[in-house]
mmCIF file of C-alpha atoms in Angstrom:
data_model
loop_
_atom_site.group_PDB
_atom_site.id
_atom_site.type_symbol
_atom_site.label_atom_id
_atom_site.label_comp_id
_atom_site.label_asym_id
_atom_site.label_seq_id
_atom_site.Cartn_x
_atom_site.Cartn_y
_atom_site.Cartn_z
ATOM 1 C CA UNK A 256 112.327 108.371 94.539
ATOM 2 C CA UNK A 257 113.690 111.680 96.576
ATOM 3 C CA UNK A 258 111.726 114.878 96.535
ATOM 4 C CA UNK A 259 114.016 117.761 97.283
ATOM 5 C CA UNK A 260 113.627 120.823 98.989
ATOM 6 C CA UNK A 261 112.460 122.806 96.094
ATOM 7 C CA UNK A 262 110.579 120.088 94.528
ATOM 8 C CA UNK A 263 106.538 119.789 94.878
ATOM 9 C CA UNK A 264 103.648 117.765 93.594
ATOM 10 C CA UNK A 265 100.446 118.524 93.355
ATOM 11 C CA UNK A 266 97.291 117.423 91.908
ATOM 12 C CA UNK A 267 98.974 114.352 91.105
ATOM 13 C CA UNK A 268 97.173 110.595 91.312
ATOM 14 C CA UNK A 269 98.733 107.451 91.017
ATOM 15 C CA UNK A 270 96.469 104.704 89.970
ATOM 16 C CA UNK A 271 97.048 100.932 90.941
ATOM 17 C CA UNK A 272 100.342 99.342 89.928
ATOM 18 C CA UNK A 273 102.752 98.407 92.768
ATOM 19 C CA UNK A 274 105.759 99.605 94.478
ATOM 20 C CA UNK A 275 108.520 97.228 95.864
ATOM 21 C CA UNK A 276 111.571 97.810 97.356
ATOM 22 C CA UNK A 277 113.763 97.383 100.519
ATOM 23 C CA UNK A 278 113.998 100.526 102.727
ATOM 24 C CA UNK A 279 112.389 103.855 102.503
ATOM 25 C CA UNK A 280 109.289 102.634 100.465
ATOM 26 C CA UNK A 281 105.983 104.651 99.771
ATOM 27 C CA UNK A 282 103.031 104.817 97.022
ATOM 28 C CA UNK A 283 103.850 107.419 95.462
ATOM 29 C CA UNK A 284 106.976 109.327 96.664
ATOM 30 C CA UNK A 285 109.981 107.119 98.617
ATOM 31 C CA UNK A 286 111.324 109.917 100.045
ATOM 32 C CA UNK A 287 109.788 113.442 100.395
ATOM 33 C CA UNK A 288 113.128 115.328 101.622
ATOM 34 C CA UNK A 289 112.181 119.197 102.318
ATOM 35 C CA UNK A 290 109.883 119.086 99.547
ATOM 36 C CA UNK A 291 106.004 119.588 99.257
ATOM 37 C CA UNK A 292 102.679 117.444 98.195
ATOM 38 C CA UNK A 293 99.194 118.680 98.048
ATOM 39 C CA UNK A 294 95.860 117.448 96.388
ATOM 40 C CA UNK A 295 97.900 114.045 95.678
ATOM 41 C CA UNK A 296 96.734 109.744 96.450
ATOM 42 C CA UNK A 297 98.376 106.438 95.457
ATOM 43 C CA UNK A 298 96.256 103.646 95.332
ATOM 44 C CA UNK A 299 98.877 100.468 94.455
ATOM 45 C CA UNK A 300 100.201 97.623 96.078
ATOM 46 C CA UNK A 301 102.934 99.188 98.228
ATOM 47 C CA UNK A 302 105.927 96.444 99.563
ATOM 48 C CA UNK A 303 108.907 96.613 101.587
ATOM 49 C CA UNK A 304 110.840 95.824 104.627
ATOM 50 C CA UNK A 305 111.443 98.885 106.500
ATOM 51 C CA UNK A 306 109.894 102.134 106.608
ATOM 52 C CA UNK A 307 106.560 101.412 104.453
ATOM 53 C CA UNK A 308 104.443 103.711 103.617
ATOM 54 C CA UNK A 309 101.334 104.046 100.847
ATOM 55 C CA UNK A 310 101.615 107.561 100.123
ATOM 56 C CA UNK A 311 105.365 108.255 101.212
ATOM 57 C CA UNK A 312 108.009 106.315 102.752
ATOM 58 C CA UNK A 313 109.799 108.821 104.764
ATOM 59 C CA UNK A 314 108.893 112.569 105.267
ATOM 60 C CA UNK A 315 111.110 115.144 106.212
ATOM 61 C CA UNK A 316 108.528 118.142 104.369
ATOM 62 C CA UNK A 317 104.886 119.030 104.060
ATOM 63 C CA UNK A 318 101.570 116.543 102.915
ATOM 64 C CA UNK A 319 98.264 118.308 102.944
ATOM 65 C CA UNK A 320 94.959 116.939 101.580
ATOM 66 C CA UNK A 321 96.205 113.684 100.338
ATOM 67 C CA UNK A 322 95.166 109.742 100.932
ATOM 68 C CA UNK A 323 96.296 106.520 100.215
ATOM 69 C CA UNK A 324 94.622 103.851 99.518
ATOM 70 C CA UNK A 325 96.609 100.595 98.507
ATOM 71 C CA UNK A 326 97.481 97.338 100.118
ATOM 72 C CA UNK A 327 100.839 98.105 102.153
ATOM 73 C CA UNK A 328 102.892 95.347 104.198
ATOM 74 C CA UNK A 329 106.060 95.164 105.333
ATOM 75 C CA UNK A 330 108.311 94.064 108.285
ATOM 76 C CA UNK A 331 108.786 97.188 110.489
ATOM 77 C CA UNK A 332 108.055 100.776 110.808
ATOM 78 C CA UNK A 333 104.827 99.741 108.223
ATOM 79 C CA UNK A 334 101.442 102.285 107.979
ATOM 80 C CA UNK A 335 99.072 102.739 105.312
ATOM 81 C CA UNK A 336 99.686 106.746 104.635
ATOM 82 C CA UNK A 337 103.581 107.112 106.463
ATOM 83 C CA UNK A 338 106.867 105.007 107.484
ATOM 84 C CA UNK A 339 108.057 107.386 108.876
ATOM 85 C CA UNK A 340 107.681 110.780 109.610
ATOM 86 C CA UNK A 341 111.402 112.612 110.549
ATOM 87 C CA UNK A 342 110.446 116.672 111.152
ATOM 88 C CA UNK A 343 107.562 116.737 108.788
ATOM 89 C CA UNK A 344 104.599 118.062 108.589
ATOM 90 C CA UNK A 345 101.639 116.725 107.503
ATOM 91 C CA UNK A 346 98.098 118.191 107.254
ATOM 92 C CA UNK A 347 94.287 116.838 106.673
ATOM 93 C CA UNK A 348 95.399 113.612 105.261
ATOM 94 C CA UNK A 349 93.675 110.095 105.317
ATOM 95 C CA UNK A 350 94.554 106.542 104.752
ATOM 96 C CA UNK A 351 91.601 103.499 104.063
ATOM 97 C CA UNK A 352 92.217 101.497 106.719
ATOM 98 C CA UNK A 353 90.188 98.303 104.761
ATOM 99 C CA UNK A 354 91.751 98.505 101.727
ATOM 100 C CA UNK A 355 95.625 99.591 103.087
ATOM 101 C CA UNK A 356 95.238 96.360 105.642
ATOM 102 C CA UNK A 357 96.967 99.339 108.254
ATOM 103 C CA UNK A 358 95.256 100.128 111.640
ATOM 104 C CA UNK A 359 97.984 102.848 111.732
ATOM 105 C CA UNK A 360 98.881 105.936 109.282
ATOM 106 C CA UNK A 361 102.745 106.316 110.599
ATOM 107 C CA UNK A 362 104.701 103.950 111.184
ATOM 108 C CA UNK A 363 107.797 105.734 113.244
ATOM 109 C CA UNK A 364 107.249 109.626 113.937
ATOM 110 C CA UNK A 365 109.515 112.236 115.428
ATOM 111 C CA UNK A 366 106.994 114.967 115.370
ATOM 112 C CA UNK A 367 103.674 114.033 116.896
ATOM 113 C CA UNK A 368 102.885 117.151 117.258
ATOM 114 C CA UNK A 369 103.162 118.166 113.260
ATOM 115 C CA UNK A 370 100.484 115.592 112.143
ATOM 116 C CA UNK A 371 96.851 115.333 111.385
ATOM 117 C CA UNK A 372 96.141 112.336 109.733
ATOM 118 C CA UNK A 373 92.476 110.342 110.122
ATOM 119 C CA UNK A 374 92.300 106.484 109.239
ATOM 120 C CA UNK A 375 88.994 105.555 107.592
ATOM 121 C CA UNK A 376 86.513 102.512 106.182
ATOM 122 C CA UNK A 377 86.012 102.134 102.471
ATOM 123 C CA UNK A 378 82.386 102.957 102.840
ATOM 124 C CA UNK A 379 83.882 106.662 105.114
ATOM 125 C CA UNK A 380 86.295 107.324 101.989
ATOM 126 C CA UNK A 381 83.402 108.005 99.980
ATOM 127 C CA UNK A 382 81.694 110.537 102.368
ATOM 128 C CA UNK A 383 82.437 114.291 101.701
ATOM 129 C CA UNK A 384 81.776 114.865 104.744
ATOM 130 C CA UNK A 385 84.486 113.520 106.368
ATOM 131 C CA UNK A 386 86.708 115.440 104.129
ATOM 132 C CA UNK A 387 86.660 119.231 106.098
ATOM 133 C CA UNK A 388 89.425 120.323 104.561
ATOM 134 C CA UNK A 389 89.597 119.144 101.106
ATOM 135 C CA UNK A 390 89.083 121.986 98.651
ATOM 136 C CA UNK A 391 85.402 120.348 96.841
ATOM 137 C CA UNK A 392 85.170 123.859 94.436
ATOM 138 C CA UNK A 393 82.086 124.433 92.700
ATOM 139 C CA UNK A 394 84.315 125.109 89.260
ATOM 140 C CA UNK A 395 87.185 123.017 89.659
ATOM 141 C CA UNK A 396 91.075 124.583 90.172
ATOM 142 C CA UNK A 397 94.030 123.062 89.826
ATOM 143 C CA UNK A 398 94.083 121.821 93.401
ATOM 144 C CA UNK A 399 90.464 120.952 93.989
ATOM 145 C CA UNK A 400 88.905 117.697 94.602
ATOM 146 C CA UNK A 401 85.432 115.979 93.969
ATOM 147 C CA UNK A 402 83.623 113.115 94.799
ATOM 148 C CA UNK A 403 80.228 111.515 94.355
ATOM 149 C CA UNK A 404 79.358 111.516 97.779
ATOM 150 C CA UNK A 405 78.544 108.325 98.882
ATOM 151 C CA UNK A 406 79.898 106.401 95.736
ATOM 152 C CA UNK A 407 83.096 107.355 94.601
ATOM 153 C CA UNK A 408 86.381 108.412 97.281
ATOM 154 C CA UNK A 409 88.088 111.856 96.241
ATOM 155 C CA UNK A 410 89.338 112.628 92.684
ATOM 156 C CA UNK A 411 91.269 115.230 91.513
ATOM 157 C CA UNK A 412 89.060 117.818 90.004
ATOM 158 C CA UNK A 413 91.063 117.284 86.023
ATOM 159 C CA UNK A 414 89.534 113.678 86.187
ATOM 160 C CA UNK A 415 85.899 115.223 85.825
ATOM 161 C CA UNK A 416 84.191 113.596 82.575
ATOM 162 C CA UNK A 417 83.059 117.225 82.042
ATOM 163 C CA UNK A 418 79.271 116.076 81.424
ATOM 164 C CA UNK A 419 76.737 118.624 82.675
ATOM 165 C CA UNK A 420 74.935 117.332 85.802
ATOM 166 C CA UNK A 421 75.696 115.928 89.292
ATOM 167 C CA UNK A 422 75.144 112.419 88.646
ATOM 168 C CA UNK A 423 72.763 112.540 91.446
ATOM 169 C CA UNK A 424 68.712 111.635 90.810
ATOM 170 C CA UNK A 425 67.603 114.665 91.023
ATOM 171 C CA UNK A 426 70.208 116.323 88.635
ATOM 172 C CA UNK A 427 71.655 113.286 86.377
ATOM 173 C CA UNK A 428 74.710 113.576 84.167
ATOM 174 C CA UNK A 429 73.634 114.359 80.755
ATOM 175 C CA UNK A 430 74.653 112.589 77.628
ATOM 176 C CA UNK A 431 74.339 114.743 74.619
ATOM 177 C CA UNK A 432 76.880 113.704 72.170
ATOM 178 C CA UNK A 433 79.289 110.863 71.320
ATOM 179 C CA UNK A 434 82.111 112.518 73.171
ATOM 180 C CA UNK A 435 80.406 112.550 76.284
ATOM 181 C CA UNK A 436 79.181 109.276 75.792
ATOM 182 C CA UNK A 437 83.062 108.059 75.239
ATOM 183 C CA UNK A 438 83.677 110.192 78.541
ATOM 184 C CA UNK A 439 81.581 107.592 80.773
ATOM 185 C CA UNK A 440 82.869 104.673 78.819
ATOM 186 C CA UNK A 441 86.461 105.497 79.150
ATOM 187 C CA UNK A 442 86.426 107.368 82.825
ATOM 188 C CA UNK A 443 89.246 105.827 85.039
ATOM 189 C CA UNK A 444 87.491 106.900 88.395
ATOM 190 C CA UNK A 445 86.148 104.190 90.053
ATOM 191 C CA UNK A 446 82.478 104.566 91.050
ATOM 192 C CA UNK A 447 80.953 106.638 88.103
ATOM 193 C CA UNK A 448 79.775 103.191 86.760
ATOM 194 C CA UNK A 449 78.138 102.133 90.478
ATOM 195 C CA UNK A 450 74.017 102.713 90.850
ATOM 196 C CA UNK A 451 74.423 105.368 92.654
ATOM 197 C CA UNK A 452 75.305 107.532 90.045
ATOM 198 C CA UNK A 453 72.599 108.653 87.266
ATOM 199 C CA UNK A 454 72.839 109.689 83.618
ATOM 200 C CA UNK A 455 70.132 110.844 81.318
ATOM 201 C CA UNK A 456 70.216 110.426 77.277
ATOM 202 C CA UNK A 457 69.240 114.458 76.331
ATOM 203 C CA UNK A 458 69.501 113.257 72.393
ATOM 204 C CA UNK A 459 69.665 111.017 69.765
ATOM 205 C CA UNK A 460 73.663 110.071 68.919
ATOM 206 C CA UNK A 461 75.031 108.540 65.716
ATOM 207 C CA UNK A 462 77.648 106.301 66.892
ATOM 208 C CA UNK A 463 78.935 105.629 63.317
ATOM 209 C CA UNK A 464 82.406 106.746 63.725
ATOM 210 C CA UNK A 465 83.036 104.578 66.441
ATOM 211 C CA UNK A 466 83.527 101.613 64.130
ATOM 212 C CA UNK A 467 87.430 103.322 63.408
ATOM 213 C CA UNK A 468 88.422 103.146 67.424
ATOM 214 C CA UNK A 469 90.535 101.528 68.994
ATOM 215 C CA UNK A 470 92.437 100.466 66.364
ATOM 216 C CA UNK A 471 94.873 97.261 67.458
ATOM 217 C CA UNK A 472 95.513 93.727 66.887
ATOM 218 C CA UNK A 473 91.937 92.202 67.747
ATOM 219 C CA UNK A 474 92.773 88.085 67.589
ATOM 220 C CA UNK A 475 95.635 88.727 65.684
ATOM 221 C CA UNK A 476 93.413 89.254 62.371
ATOM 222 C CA UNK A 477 95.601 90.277 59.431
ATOM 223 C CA UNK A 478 92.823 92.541 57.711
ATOM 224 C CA UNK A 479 93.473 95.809 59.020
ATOM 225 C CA UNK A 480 89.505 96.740 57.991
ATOM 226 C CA UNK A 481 89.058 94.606 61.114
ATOM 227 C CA UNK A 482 91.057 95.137 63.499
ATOM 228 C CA UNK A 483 89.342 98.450 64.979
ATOM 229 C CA UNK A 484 87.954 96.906 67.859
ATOM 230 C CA UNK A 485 85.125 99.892 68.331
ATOM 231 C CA UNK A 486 83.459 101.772 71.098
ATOM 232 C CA UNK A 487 84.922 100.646 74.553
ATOM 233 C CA UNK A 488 82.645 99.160 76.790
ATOM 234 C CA UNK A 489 80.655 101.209 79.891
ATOM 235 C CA UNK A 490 81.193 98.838 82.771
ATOM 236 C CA UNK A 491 83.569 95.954 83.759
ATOM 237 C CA UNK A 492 83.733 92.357 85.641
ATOM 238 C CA UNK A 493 84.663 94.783 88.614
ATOM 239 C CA UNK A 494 82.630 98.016 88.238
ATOM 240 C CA UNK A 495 79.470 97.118 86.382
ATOM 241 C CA UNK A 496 77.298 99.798 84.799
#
């Protein structure tokens, strides 16, 4: 709702849902008061009527190296990263001007001078390039980012599967055991299913013990022995493998 002054976030992603409300709306913080967000992106449905805004709804502190990405509307003072921006700062952030249905990143902004903020395509979220001053380590930190160029947008470095590889042709992701083969199946970043990305089998896996997962009520069948519904699937009606 209200970050404070000594408040901060960081590293932090907040994936799909929705946000409603009346005033002072964002996708991830309403109102960043004095307070401080790095390495952060919303990507839900953001809704209001005044000051609207996918990441945050009003900003009176500092945003660096953060995006949003959701569908925002509104009635006034609307933007697909800002509503409004009252003496803030923000810093090497981005907004996807298909997907947020914004042309603009602020709505309403007191300090023109205190922003850097770059609107771009679906297909531009997904090149690193674009991203100057995104931290893309190597070994990933607590406020790094990666991304698959040309497949996936940024993703917060904690979200790696942890497979050895690239994912790129040359240097595939390797699947060695079950875990890592759970990894891929149960990744939530969107594009590590996508063609662009490749994966190589290194050895043989018994899958046996995946006959006791995801334990739940499959079509309400009283026999417990059957109601472990088993491996989860790689791919979706959405993301196919």
């Amino acid at each position: 709702g209200v970050l404070g002054g000594s408040g901060s976030i960081s590293a932090l992603g907040l994936e799909g849902g929705s946000v409603s409300g009346a005033n002072v709306v964002g996708g991830l913080v309403g109102y960043n008061l004095a307070g401080s967000i790095t390495a952060s992106y919303a990507s839900g449905t953001v809704n209001g009527n005044d000051i609207v805004g996918g990441l945050v709804g009003v900003n009176s502190g500092t945003i660096t190296a953060s995006y949003a990405t959701g569908s925002v509307s509104g009635d006034e003072n609307v933007a697909g990263l800002i509503g409004y921006n009252f003496v803030g700062s923000i810093t090497a952030s981005y907004w996807n001007t298909d997907t947020t249905g914004q042309a603009n990143g602020i709505g309403l902004s007191d300090s023109p001078g205190e922003e850097s903020v770059t609107g771009l395509t679906s297909a531009q979220m997904t090149d690193k390039s674009l991203f100057t001053e995104f931290d893309f380590s190597v070994t990933p930190t607590e406020l790094s980012w990666m991304i698959l160029d040309g497949v996936t947008a940024p993703y917060l470095g904690w979200q790696d599967m942890g497979l050895l590889g690239q994912g790129t042709e040359s240097d595939p992701f390797q699947i060695a055991t079950l875990a890592d083969l759970r990894a891929l199946s149960e990744t939530s970043v969107v594009g590590f299913w996508s063609a662009g990305v490749h994966y190589e089998l290194t050895a043989d896996i018994d899958a046996t013990d995946t006959s006791s997962w995801n334990v739940g009520d499959h079509d309400n069948d009283t026999d417990t022995a059957n109601q472990a519904m088993g491996f989860s699937p790689i791919g979706n009606g959405t993301d196919q493998f």
